[in-house]
Short mmCIF file of C-alpha atoms in Angstrom, two decimals:
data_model
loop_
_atom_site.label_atom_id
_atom_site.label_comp_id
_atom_site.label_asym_id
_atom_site.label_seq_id
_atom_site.Cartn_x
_atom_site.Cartn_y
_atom_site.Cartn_z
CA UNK Z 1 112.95 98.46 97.70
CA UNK Z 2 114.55 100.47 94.99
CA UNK Z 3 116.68 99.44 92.50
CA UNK Z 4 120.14 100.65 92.31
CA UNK Z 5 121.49 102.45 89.17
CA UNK Z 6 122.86 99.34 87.69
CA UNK Z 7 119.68 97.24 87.93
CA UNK Z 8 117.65 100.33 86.36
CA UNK Z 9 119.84 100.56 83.52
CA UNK Z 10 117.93 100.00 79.99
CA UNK Z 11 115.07 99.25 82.25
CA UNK Z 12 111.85 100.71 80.59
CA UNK Z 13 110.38 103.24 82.48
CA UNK Z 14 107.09 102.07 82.13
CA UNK Z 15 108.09 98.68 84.75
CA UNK Z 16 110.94 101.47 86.73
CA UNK Z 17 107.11 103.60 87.42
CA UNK Z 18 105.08 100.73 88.14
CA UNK Z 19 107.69 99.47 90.50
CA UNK Z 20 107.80 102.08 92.28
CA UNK Z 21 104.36 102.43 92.98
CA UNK Z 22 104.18 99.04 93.99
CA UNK Z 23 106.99 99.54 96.56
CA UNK Z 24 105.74 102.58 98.08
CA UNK Z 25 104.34 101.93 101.18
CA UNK Z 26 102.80 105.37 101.33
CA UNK Z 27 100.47 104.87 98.33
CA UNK Z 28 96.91 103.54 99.01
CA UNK Z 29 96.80 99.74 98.50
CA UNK Z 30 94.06 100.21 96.44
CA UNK Z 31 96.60 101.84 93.05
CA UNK Z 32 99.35 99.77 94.36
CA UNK Z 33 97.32 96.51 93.07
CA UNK Z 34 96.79 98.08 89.79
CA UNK Z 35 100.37 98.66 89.71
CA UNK Z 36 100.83 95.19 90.11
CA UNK Z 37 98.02 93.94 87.43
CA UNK Z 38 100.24 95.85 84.85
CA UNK Z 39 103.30 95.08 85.98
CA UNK Z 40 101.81 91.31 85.79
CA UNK Z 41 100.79 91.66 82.12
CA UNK Z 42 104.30 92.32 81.74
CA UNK Z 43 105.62 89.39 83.01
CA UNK Z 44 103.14 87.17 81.79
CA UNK Z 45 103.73 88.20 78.05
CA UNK Z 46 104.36 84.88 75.69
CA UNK Z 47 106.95 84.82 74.31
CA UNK Z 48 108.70 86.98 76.65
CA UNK Z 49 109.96 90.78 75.88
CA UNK Z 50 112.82 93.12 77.19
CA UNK Z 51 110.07 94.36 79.70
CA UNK Z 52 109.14 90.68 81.13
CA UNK Z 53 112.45 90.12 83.52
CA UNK Z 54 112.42 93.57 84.54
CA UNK Z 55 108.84 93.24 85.63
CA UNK Z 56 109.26 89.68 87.58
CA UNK Z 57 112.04 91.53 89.22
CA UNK Z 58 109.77 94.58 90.12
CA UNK Z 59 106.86 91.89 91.37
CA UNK Z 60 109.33 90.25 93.58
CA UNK Z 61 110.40 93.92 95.05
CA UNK Z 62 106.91 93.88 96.48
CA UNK Z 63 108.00 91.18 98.84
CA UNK Z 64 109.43 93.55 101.42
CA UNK Z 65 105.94 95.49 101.61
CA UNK Z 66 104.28 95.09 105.51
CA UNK Z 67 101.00 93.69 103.51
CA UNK Z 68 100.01 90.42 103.66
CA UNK Z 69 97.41 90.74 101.31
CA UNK Z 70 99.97 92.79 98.84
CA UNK Z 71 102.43 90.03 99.39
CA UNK Z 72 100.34 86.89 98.82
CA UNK Z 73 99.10 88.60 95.78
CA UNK Z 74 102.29 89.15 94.50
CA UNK Z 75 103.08 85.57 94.64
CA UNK Z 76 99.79 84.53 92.89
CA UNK Z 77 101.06 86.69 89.84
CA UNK Z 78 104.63 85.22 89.70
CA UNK Z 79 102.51 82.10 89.62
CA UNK Z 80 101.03 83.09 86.38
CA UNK Z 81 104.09 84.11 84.30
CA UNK Z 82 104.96 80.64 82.90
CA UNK Z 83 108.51 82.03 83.60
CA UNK Z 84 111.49 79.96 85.05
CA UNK Z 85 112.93 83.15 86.45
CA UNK Z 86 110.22 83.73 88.92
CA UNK Z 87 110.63 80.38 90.70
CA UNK Z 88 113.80 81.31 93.01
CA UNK Z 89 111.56 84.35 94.38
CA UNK Z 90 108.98 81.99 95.39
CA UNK Z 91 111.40 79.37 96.76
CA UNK Z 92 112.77 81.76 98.74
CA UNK Z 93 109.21 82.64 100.52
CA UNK Z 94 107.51 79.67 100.90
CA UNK Z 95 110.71 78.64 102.74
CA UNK Z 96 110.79 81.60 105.12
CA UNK Z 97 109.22 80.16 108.04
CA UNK Z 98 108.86 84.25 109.54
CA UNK Z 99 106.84 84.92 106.59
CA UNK Z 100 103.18 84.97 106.65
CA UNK Z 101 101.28 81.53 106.49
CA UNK Z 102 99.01 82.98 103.32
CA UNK Z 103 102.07 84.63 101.80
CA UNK Z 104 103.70 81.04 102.24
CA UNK Z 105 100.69 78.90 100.79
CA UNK Z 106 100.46 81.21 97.97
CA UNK Z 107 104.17 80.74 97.08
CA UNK Z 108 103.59 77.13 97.30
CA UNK Z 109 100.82 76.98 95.02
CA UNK Z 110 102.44 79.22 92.55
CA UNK Z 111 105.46 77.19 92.43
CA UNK Z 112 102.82 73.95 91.50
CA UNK Z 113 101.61 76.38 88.98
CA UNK Z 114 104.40 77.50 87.46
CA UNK Z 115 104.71 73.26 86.44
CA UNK Z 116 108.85 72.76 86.91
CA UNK Z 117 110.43 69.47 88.70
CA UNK Z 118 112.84 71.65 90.48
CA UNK Z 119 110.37 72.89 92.99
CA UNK Z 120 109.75 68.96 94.11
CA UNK Z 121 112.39 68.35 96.31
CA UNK Z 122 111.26 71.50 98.49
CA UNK Z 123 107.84 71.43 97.66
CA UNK Z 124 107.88 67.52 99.25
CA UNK Z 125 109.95 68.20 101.91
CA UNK Z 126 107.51 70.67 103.18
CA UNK Z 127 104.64 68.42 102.73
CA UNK Z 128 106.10 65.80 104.61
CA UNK Z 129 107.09 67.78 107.57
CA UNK Z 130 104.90 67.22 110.61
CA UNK Z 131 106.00 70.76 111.91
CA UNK Z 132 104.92 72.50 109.21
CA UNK Z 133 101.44 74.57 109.41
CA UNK Z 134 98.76 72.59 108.10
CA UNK Z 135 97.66 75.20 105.28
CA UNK Z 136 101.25 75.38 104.11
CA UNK Z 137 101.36 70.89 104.12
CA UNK Z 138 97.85 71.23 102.38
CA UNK Z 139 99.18 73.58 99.54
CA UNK Z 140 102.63 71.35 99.16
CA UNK Z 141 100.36 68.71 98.79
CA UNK Z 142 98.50 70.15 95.66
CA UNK Z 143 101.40 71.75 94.48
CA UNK Z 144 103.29 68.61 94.18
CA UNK Z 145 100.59 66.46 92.09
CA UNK Z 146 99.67 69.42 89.89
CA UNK Z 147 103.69 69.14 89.00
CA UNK Z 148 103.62 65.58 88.62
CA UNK Z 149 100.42 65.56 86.54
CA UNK Z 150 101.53 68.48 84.22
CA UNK Z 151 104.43 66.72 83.25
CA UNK Z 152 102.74 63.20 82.81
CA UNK Z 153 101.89 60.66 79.78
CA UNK Z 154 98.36 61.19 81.60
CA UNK Z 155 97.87 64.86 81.10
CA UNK Z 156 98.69 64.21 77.17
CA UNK Z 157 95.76 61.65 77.36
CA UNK Z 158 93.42 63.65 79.09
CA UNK Z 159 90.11 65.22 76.97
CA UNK Z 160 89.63 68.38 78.88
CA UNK Z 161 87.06 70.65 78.51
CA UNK Z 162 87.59 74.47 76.73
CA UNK Z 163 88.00 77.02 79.82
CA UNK Z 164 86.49 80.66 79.66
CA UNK Z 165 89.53 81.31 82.04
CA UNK Z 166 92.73 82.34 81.19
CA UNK Z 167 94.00 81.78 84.63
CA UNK Z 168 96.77 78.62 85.66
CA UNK Z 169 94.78 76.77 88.44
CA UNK Z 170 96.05 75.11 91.34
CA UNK Z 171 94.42 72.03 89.75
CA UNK Z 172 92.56 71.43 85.79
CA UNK Z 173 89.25 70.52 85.69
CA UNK Z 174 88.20 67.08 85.70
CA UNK Z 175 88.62 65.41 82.26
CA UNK Z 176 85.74 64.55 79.80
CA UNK Z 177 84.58 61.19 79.42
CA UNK Z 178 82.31 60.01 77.08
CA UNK Z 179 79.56 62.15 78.58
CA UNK Z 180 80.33 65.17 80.86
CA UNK Z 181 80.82 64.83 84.31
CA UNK Z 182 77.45 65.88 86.26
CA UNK Z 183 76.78 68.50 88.77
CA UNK Z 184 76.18 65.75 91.02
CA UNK Z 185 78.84 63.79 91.02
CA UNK Z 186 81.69 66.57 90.40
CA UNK Z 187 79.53 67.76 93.66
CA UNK Z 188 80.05 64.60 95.35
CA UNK Z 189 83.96 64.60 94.27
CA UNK Z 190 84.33 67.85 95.63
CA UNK Z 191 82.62 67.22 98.96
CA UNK Z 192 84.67 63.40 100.23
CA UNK Z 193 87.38 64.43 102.37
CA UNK Z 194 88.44 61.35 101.87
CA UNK Z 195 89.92 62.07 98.44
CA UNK Z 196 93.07 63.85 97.27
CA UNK Z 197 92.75 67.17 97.82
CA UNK Z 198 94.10 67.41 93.80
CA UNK Z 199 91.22 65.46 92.85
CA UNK Z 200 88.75 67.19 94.95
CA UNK Z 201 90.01 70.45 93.76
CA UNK Z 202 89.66 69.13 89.83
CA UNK Z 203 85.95 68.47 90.82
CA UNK Z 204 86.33 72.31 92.18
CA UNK Z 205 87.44 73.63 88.82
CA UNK Z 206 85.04 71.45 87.12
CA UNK Z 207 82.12 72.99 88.40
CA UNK Z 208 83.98 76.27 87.98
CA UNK Z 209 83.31 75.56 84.43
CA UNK Z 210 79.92 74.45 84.26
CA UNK Z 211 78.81 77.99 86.04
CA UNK Z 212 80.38 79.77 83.22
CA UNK Z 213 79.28 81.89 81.27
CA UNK Z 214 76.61 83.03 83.51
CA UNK Z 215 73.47 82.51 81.92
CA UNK Z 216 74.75 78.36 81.34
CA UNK Z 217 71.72 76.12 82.12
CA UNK Z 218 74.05 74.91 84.31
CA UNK Z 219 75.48 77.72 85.74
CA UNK Z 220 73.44 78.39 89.32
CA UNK Z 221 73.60 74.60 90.00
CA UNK Z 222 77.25 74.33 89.59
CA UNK Z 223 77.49 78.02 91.98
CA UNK Z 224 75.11 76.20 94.73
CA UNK Z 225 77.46 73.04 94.62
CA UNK Z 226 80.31 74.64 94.83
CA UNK Z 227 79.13 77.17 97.85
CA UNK Z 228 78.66 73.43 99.77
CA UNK Z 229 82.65 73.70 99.80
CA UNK Z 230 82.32 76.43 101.79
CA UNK Z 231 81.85 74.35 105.15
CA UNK Z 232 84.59 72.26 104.23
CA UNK Z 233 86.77 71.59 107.31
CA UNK Z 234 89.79 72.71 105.40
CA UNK Z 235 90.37 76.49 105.72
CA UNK Z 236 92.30 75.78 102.18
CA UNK Z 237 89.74 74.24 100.64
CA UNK Z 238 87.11 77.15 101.76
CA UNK Z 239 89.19 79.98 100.65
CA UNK Z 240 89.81 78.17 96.93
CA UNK Z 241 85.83 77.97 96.69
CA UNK Z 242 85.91 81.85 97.54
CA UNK Z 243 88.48 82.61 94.41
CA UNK Z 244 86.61 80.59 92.08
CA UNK Z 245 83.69 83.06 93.05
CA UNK Z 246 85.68 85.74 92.15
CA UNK Z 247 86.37 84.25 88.93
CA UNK Z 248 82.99 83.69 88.44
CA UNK Z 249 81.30 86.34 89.27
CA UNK Z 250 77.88 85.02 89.28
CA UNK Z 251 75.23 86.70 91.56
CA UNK Z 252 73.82 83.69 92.99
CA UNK Z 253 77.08 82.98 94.94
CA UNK Z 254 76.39 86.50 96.40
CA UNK Z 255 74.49 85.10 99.97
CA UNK Z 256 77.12 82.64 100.82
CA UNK Z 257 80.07 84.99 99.96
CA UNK Z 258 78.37 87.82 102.58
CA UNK Z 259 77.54 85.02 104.78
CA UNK Z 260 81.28 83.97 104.76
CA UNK Z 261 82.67 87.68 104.94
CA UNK Z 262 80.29 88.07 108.25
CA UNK Z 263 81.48 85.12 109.87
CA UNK Z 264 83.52 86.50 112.78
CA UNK Z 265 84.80 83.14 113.50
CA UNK Z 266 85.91 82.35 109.93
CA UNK Z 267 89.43 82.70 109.47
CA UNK Z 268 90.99 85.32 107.85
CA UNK Z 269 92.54 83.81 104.44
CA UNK Z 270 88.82 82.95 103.79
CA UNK Z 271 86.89 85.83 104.52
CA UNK Z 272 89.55 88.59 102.79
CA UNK Z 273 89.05 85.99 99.68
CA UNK Z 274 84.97 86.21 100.23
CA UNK Z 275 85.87 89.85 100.33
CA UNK Z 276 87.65 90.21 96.85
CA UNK Z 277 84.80 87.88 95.30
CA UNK Z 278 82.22 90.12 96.17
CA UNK Z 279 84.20 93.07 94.75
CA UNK Z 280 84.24 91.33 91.31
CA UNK Z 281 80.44 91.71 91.33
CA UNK Z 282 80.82 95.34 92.53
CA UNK Z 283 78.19 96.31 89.65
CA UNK Z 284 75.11 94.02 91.81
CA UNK Z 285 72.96 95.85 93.93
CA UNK Z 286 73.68 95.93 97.80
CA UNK Z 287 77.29 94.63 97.31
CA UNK Z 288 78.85 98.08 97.82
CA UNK Z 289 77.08 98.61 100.90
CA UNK Z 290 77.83 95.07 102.31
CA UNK Z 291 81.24 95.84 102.20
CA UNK Z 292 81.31 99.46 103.56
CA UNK Z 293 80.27 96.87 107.15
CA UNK Z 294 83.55 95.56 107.13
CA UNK Z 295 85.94 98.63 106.53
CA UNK Z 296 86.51 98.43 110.35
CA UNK Z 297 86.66 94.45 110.42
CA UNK Z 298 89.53 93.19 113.10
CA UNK Z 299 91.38 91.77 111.01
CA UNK Z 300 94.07 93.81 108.69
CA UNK Z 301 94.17 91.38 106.06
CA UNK Z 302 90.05 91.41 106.17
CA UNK Z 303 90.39 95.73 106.04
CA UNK Z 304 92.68 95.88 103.25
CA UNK Z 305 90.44 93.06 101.16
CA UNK Z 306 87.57 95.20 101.36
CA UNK Z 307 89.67 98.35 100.45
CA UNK Z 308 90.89 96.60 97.60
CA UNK Z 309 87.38 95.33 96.81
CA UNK Z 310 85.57 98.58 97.10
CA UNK Z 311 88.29 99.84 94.09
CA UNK Z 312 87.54 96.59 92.34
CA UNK Z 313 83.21 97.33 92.88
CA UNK Z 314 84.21 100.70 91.60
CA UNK Z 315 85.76 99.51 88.56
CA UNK Z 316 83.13 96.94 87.45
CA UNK Z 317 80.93 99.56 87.79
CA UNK Z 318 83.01 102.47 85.47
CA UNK Z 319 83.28 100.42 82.23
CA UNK Z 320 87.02 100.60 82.49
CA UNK Z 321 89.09 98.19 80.16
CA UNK Z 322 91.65 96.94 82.67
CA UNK Z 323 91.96 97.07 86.66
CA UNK Z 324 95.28 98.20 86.14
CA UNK Z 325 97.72 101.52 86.02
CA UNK Z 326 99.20 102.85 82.95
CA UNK Z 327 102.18 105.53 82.91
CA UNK Z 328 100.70 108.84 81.29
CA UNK Z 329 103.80 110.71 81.00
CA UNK Z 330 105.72 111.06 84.48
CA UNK Z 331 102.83 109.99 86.09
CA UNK Z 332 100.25 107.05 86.40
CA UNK Z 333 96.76 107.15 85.47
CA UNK Z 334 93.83 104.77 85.58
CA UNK Z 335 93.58 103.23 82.69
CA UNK Z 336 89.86 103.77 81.10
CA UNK Z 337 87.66 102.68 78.62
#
């Protein structure tokens, strides 16, 4: 989708490049995703700059791309930005009942990330409706108590404990008490399917914590309890438990993410994240080669994952400073260390 003349006028050319990378469905997926890491530092700066609208805008251009995986990834990133101006953009999708079902949960959960009452109405109405998928209800669901709870009395009360990531999650971490909360029993949160799927997820993020950084005495119990969530019945729940290896990046969650990836029968929001995860930890030995196995997989969103992965292992191994593209006169380069 490219702009017209009016929409690219005073428009840095650093976003008017990026964006057109992004949109170009003739460029490997692989630099388009870097196009949109640095068009996402963009719109994520605080407080906002001449460059931050222009780059929402170019984000939300991404939307008419064929690629699910593109497009859900887009909507994680407009997620991020903190920005009123991205929410009508991801109104717009998790409402379009032709769009794809990940592209629609993402939307959902970035709307519950980006924190604003206005998304409520829709976001409940969603929820609520019997006719809806069940991974798009599921995400409403979160998405409408993370709202509620960031604009509570109870969030101001809450102790929480000091992330290592930068990232705005579907749900915080469970709050400190007076001593804080054990593997065990954020385990034992995160695993009762009885509970909230808001508070199960807080137990989620929880243990996200506890496994980082890497060498935390922690750290491998927190990765084994959370790879438990990985035969959750929810297909939601599994896939979250996938990201948060990604954030990680610990080696020990390195068997169940392969094991999840190879599981034929999994479904494919799950595996594609399994994929990604393992691509953080690109620089471990075998990882590479595990997902070479799967450049073929059945599923698209499954083959471009691993694409995208294999440029991720690639990075983690080159000591670059950002997974990312930056213009280098009229063209774009890899940014590197």
């Amino acid at each position: 989708m490219a702009p017209s003349a009016t929409e690219t006028e005073g428009i840095d050319e650093t976003v008017l490049t990026l964006r057109k990378v992004l949109v170009s469905e003739t460029e490997p997926l692989a630099r388009r995703f870097r196009a949109l890491f640095s068009l996402k530092h963009l719109a994520c700066l605080q407080p906002p700059t001449e460059k931050t609208l222009p780059a929402i805008q170019a984000i939300a251009a991404g939307f008419a791309s064929q690629s699910a995986l593109l497009k859900h990834e887009l909507a994680y990133c407009l997620g991020q930005t903190k920005n009123r101006d991205s929410l009508s953009y991801l109104q717009h999708v998790v409402k379009d009942v032709e769009e794809d079902a990940m592209c629609r949960h993402e939307a959902a959960e970035a709307l519950g990330a980006l924190g604003y009452s206005d998304s409520l109405e829709l976001l409940k109405k969603l929820r609520d409706d019997a006719n809806e998928l069940e991974i798009v209800r599921e995400t409403c669901d979160i998405a409408v108590d993370r709202i509620l709870w960031e604009n509570s009395e109870a969030k101001k009360a809450e102790n929480l404990k000091a992330s290592d990531f930068t990232s705005i999650d579907p749900a915080p971490p469970m709050p400190l008490q007076n001593n804080e909360p054990s593997i065990p029993e954020l385990e034992k949160t995160l695993m009762d399917t009885e509970l909230p799927l808001f508070q199960r997820y807080r137990a989620m993020f929880g243990l996200r914590d506890l496994a980082s950084p890497p060498d935390l005495p922690t750290a491998v119990g927190a990765v084994n309890a959370l790879a438990k969530g990985l035969k959750d019945p929810s297909a939601l729940f599994r896939h979250e438990v996938a990201f948060v290896f990604g954030q990680l990046c610990h080696p020990a969650s390195i068997p169940c993410l392969t094991e999840c990836l190879g599981d034929l029968q999994e479904v494919g929001m799950v595996r594609h994240e399994a994929a990604e995860a393992l691509g953080s930890l690109g620089d471990e030995e075998g990882v590479e080669a595990t997902l070479k196995k799967f450049l073929n997989d059945p599923e698209q969103v499954v083959r471009d994952s691993v694409i995208v992965a294999l440029d991720m292992a690639e990075f983690e191994k080159s000591g670059q400073v950002e997974y990312a593209l930056v213009p280098d006169g009229n063209a774009i380069a890899v940014s590197a260390a």
